[in-house]
mmCIF file of C-alpha atoms in Angstrom:
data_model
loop_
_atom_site.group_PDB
_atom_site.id
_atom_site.type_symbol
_atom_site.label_atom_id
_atom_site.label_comp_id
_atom_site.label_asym_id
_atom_site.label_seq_id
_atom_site.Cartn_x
_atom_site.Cartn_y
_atom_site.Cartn_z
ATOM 1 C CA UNK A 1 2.905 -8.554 18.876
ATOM 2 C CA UNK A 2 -0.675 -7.442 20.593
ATOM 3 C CA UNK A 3 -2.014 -4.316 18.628
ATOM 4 C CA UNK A 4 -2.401 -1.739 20.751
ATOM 5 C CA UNK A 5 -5.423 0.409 21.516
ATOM 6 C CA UNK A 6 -6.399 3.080 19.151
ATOM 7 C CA UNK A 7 -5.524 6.428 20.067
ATOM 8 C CA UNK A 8 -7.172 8.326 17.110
ATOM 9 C CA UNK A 9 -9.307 7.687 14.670
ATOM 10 C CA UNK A 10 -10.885 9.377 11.949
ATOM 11 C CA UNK A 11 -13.647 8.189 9.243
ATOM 12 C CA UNK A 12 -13.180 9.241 5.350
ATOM 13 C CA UNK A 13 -17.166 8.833 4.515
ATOM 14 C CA UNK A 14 -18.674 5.591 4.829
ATOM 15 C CA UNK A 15 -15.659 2.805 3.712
ATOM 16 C CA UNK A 16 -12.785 4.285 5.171
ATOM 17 C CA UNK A 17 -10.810 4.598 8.285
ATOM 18 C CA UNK A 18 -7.612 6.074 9.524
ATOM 19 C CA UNK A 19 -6.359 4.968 12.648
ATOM 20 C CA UNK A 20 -3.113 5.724 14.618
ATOM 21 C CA UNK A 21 -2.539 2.992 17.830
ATOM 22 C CA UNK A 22 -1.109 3.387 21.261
ATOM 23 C CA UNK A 23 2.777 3.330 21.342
ATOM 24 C CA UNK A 24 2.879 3.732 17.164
ATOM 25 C CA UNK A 25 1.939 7.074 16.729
ATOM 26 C CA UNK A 26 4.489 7.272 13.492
ATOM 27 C CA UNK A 27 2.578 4.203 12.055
ATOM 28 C CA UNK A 28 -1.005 5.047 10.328
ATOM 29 C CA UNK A 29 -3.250 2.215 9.500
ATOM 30 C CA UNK A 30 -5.688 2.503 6.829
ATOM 31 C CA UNK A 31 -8.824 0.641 6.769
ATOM 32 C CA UNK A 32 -10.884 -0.685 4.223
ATOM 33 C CA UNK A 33 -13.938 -0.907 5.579
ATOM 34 C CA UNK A 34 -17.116 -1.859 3.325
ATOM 35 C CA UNK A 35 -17.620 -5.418 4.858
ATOM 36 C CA UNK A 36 -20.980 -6.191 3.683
ATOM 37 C CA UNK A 37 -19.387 -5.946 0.122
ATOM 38 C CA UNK A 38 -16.132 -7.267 1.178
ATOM 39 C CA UNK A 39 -15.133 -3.892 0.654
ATOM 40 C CA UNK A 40 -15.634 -4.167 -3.723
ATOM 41 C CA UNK A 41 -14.568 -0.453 -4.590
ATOM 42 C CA UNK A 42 -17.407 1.786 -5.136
ATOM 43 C CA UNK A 43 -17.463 5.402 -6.412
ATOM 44 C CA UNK A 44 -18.013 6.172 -2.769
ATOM 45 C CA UNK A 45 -15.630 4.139 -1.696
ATOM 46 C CA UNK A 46 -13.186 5.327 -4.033
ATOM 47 C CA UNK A 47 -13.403 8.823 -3.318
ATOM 48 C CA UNK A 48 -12.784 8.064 -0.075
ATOM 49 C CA UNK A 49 -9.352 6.084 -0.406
ATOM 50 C CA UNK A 50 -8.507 9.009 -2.368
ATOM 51 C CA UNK A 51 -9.425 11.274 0.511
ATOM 52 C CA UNK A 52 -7.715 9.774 3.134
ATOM 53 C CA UNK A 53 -4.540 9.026 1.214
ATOM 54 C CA UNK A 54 -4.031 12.813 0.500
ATOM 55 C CA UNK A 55 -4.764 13.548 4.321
ATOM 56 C CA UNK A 56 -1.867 11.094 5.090
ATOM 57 C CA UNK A 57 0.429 12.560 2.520
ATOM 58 C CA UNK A 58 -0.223 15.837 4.104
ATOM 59 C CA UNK A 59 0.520 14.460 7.988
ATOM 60 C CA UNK A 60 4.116 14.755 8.760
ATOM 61 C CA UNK A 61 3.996 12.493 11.588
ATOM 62 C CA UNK A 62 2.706 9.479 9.720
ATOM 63 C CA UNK A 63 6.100 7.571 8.889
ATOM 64 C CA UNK A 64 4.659 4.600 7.873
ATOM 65 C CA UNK A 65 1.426 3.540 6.348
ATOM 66 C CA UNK A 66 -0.089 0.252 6.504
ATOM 67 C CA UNK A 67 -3.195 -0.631 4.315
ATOM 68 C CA UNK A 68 -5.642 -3.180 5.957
ATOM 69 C CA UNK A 69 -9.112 -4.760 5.739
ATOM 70 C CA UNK A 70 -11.964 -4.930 8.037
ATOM 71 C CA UNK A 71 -13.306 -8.389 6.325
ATOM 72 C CA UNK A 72 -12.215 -11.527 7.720
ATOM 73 C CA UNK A 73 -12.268 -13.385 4.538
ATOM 74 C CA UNK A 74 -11.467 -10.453 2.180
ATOM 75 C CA UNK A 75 -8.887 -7.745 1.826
ATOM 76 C CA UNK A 76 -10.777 -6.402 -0.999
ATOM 77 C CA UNK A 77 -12.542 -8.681 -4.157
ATOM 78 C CA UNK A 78 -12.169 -5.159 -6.656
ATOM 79 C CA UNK A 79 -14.097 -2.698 -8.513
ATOM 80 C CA UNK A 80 -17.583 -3.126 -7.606
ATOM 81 C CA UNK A 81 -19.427 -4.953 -10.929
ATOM 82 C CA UNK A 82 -23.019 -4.338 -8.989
ATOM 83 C CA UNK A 83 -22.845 -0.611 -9.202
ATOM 84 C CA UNK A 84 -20.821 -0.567 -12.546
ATOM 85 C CA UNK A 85 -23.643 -2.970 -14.200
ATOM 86 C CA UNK A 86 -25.784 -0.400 -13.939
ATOM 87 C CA UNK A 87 -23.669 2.432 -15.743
ATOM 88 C CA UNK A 88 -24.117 3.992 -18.964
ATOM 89 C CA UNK A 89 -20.890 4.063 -21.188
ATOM 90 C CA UNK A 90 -20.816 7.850 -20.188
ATOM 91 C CA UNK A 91 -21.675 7.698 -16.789
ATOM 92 C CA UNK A 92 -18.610 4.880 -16.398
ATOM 93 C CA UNK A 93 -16.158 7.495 -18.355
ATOM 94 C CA UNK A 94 -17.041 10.070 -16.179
ATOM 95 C CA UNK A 95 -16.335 7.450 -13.123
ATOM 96 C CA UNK A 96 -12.889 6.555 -14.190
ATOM 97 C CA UNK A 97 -10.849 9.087 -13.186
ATOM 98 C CA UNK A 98 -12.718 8.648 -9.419
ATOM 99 C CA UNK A 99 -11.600 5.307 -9.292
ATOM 100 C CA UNK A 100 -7.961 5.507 -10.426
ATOM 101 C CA UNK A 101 -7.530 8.632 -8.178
ATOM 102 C CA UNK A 102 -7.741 5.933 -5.756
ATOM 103 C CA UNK A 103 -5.155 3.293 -6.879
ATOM 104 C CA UNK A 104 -3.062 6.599 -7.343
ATOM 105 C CA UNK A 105 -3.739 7.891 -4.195
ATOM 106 C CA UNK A 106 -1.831 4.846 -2.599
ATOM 107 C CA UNK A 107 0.711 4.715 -4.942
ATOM 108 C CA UNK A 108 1.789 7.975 -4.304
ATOM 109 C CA UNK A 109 1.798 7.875 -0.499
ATOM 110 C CA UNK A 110 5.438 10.046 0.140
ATOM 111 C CA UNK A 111 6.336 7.428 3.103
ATOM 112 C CA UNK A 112 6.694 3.277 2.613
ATOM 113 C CA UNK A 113 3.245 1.692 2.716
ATOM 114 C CA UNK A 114 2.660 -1.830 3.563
ATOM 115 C CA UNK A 115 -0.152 -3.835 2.502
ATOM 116 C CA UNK A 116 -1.844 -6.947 5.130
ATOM 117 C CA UNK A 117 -3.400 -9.206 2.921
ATOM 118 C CA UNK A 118 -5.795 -12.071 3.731
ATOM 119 C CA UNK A 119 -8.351 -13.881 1.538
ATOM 120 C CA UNK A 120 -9.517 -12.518 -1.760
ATOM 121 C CA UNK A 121 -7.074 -9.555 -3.327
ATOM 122 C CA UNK A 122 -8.558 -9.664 -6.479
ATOM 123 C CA UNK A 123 -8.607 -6.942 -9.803
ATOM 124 C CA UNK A 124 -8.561 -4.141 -8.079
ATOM 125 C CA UNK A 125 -8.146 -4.955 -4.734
ATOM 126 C CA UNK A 126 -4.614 -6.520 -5.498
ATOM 127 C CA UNK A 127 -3.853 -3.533 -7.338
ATOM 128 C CA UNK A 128 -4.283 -1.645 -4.247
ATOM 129 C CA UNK A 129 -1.580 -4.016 -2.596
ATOM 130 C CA UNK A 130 0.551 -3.895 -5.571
ATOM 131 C CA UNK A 131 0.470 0.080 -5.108
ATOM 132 C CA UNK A 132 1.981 -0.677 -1.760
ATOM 133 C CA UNK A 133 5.955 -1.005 -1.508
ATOM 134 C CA UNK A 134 5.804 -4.435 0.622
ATOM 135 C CA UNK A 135 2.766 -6.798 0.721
ATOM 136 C CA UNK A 136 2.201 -9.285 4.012
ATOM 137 C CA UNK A 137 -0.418 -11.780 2.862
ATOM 138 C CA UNK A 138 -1.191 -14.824 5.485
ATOM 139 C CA UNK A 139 -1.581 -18.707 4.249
ATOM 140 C CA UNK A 140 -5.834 -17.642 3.297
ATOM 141 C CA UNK A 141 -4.572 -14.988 0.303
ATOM 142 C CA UNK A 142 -5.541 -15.427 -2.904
ATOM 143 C CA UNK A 143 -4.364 -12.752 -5.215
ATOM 144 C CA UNK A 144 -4.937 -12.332 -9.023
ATOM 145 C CA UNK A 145 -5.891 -9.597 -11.590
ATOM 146 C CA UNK A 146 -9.256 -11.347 -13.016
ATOM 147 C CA UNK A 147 -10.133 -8.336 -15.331
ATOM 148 C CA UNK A 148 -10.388 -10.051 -18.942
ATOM 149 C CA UNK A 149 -12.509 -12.649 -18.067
ATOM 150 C CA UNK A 150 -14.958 -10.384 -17.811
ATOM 151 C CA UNK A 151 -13.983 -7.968 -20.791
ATOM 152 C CA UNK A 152 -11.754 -5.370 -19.119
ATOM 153 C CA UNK A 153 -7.954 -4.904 -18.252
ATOM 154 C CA UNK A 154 -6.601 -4.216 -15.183
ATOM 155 C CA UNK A 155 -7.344 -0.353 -14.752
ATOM 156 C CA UNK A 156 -5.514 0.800 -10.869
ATOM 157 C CA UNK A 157 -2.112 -0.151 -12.027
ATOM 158 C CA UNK A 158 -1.629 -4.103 -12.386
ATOM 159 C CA UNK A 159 -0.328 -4.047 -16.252
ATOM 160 C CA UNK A 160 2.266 -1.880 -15.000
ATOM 161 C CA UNK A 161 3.401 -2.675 -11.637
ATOM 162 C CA UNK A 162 2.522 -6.243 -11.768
ATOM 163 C CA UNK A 163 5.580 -6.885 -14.005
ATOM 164 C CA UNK A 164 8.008 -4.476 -12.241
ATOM 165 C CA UNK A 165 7.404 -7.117 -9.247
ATOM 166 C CA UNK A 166 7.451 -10.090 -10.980
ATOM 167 C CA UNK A 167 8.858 -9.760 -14.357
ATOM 168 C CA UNK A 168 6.929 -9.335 -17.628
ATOM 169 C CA UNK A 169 6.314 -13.202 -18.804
ATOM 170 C CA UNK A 170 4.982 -14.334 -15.502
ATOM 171 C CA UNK A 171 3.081 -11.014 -15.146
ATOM 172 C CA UNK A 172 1.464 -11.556 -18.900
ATOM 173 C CA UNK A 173 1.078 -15.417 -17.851
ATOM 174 C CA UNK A 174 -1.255 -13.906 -14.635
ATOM 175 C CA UNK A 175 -3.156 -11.161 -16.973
ATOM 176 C CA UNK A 176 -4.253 -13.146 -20.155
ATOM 177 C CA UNK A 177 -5.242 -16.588 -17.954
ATOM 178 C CA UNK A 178 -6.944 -14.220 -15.656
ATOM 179 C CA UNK A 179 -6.177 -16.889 -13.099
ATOM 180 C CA UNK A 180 -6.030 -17.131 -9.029
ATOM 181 C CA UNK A 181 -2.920 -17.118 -7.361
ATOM 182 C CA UNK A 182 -2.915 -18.881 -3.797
ATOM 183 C CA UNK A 183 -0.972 -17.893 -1.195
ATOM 184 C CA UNK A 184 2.351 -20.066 -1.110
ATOM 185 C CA UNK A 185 3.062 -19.893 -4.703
ATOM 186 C CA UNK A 186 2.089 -15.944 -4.654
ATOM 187 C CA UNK A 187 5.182 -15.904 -2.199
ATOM 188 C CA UNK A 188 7.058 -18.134 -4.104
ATOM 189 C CA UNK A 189 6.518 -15.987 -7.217
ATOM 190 C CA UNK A 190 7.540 -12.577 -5.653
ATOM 191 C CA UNK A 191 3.661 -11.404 -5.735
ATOM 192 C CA UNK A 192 3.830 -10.586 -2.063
ATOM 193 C CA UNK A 193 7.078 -10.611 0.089
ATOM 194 C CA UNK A 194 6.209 -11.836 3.483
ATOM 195 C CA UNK A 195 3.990 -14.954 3.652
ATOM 196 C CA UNK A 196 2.536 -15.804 8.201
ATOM 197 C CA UNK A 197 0.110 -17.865 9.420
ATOM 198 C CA UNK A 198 -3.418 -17.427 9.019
ATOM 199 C CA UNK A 199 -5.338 -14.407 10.398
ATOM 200 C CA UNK A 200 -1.791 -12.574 11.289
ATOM 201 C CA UNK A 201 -1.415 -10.345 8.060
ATOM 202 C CA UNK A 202 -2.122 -7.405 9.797
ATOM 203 C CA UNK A 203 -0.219 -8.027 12.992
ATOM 204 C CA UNK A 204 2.692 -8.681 10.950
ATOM 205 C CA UNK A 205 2.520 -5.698 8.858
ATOM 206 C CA UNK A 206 1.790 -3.671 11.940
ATOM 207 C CA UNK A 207 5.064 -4.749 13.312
ATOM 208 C CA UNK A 208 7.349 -4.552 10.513
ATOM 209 C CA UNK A 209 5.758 -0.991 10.282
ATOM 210 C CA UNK A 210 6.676 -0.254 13.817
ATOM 211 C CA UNK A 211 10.278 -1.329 12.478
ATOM 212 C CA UNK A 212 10.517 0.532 9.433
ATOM 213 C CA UNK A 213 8.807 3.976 11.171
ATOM 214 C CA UNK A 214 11.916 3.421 14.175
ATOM 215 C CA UNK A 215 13.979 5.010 11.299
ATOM 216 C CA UNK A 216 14.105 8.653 9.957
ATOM 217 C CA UNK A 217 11.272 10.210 8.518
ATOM 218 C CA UNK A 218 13.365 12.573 6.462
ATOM 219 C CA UNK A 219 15.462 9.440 5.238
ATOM 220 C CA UNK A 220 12.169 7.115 4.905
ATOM 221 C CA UNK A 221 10.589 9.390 2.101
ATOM 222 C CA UNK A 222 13.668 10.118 0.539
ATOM 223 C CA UNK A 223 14.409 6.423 -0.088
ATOM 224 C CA UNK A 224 10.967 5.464 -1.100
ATOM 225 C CA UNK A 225 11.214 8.524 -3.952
ATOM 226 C CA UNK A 226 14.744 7.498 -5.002
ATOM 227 C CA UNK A 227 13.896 3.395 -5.021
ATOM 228 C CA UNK A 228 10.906 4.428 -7.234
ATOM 229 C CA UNK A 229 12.413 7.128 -9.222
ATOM 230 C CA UNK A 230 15.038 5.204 -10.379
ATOM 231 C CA UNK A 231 13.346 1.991 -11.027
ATOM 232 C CA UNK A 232 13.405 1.425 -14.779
ATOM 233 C CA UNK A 233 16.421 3.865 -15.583
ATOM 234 C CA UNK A 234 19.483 2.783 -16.590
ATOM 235 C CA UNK A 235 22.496 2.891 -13.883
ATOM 236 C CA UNK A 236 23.748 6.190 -15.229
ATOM 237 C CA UNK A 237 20.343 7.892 -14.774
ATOM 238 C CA UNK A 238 19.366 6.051 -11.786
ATOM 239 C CA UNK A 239 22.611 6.876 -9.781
ATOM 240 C CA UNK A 240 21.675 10.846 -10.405
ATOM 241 C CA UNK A 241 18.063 10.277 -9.229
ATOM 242 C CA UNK A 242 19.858 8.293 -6.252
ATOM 243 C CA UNK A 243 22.273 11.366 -5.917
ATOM 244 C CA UNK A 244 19.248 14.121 -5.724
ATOM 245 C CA UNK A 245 17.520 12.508 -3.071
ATOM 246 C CA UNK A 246 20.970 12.335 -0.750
ATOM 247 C CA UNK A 247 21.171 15.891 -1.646
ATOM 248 C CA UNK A 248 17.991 16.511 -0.034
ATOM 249 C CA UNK A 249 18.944 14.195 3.380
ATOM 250 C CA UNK A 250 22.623 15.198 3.941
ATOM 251 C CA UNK A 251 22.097 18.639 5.729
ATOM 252 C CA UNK A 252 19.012 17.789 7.182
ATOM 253 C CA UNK A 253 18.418 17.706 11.101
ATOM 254 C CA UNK A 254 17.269 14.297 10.596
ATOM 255 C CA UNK A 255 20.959 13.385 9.293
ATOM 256 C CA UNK A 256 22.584 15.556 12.245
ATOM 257 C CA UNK A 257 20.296 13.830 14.478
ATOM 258 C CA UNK A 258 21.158 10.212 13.651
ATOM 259 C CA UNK A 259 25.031 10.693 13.476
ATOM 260 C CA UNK A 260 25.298 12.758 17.168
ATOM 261 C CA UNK A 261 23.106 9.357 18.353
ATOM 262 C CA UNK A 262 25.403 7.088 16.745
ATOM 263 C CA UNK A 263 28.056 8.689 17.935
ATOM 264 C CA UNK A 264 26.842 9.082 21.650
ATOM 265 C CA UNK A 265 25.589 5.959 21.578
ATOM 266 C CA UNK A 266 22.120 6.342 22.070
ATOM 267 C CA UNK A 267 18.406 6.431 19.815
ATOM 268 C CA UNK A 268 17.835 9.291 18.143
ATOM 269 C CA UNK A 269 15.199 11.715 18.143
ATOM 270 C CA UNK A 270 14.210 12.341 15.042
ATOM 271 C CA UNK A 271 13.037 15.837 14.256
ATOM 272 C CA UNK A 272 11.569 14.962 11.303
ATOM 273 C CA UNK A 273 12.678 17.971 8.941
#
């Protein structure tokens, strides 16, 4: 697949871009965009993710989001330890809930978000991929949550997601060695789920966005808040989570929409509501 030409873009200060491409106007790419610091997560920068992930939340048209790096070598290498060296203990407590308003801000998106991965995903940066639903890394990636070796944990979500993906031994294993996945045994492991040849991450991702975003909008978000609802709860409790979310599908025009199109044989047009 070629990417298309952009159609729209718009900047979220200096570090961030949204951009919507010619012939996927459902699928929203966002772009981390700090290359000079292979984009290492500022208190700018962090504000900023935050930013545009609650304009995306807020778009109905965006369908799919896919999360993507302007580096060639880096999807993102973490916090950034320049700017936090030179914190006072009160001036980093008063930064912390800026920076996990970011990891939050992706892992909240209401539609599926992909992450394209290539090179160094590292502490926080890999957090932001693990806050994604599905991660495409190409045969560069190197993923790992580094954070005790130099005297932190993982603080945008790894201690917590990073064993829902990969179960809680192998997940400690990565944590307490602080060690640096590459790229076939991170897909061997389950740390990302789609593993392509180098430099096609994001054309990958792109694509199986352009799949995914084919589908209905309505029935997209639905799915993503039932799969995550209900992750963790035991059948019983995850059946009635499973049940709500139906509810709020079946007499939608979305659902009317894709059964008179099955039915006459044809693709629907969603109307999104």
């Amino acid at each position: 697949m070629t990417v298309a030409s952009v159609t729209s873009e718009q900047r979220f200060g200096e570090f961030v871009v949204v951009r919507v491409h010619e012939g996927q106007e459902h699928v929203a790419e966002l772009v981390l965009d700090r290359p000079r610091a292979m984009n290492a997560v500022s208190t700018d920068m962090a504000r900023s993710i935050a930013a545009a992930c609650a304009a995306l939340a807020a778009d109905p048209a965006v369908r799919v989001t896919v999360l993507t790096s302007s580096h060639e070598r880096a999807f993102c290498v973490g916090a950034d330890l320049k700017e936090r060296n030179s914190f006072t203990d009160a001036e980093l407590l008063r930064q912390r809930p800026v920076a996990r308003a970011a990891y939050t801000g992706v892992l909240e998106l209401p539609m599926p978000t992909i992450a394209a991965v290539h090179g160094f995903a590292l502490g926080g940066g890999f957090e932001l991929a693990l806050s994604c639903d599905l991660i495409v890394a190409d045969r560069t990636a190197v993923v790992g949550l580094p954070e005790v070796s130099v005297g932190v944990i993982p603080g945008g979500g790894g201690t917590q997601l990073l064993p829902r993906r990969i179960g809680a031994a192998r997940a400690a294993e990565l944590v307490f060695t602080a060690r640096r996945v590459e790229a076939a045994e991170a897909h061997e492991t389950g740390l990302v789920d789609e593993l392509v040849e180098a430099g096609r991450d994001r054309e990958a991702a792109l694509a199986l966005a352009g799949r995914i975003a084919a589908n209905s909008p309505v029935g997209l978000r639905a799915a993503k808040r039932a799969l995550r609802l209900g992750h963790g709860l035991d059948l019983r409790a995850g059946l009635e989570v499973e049940d709500a979310a139906w509810r709020s599908v079946a007499f939608s025009g979305d659902r009317a929409e894709g059964v008179a199109a099955f039915n006459e044989k044809r693709k629907p047009n969603w109307p999104g509501e």
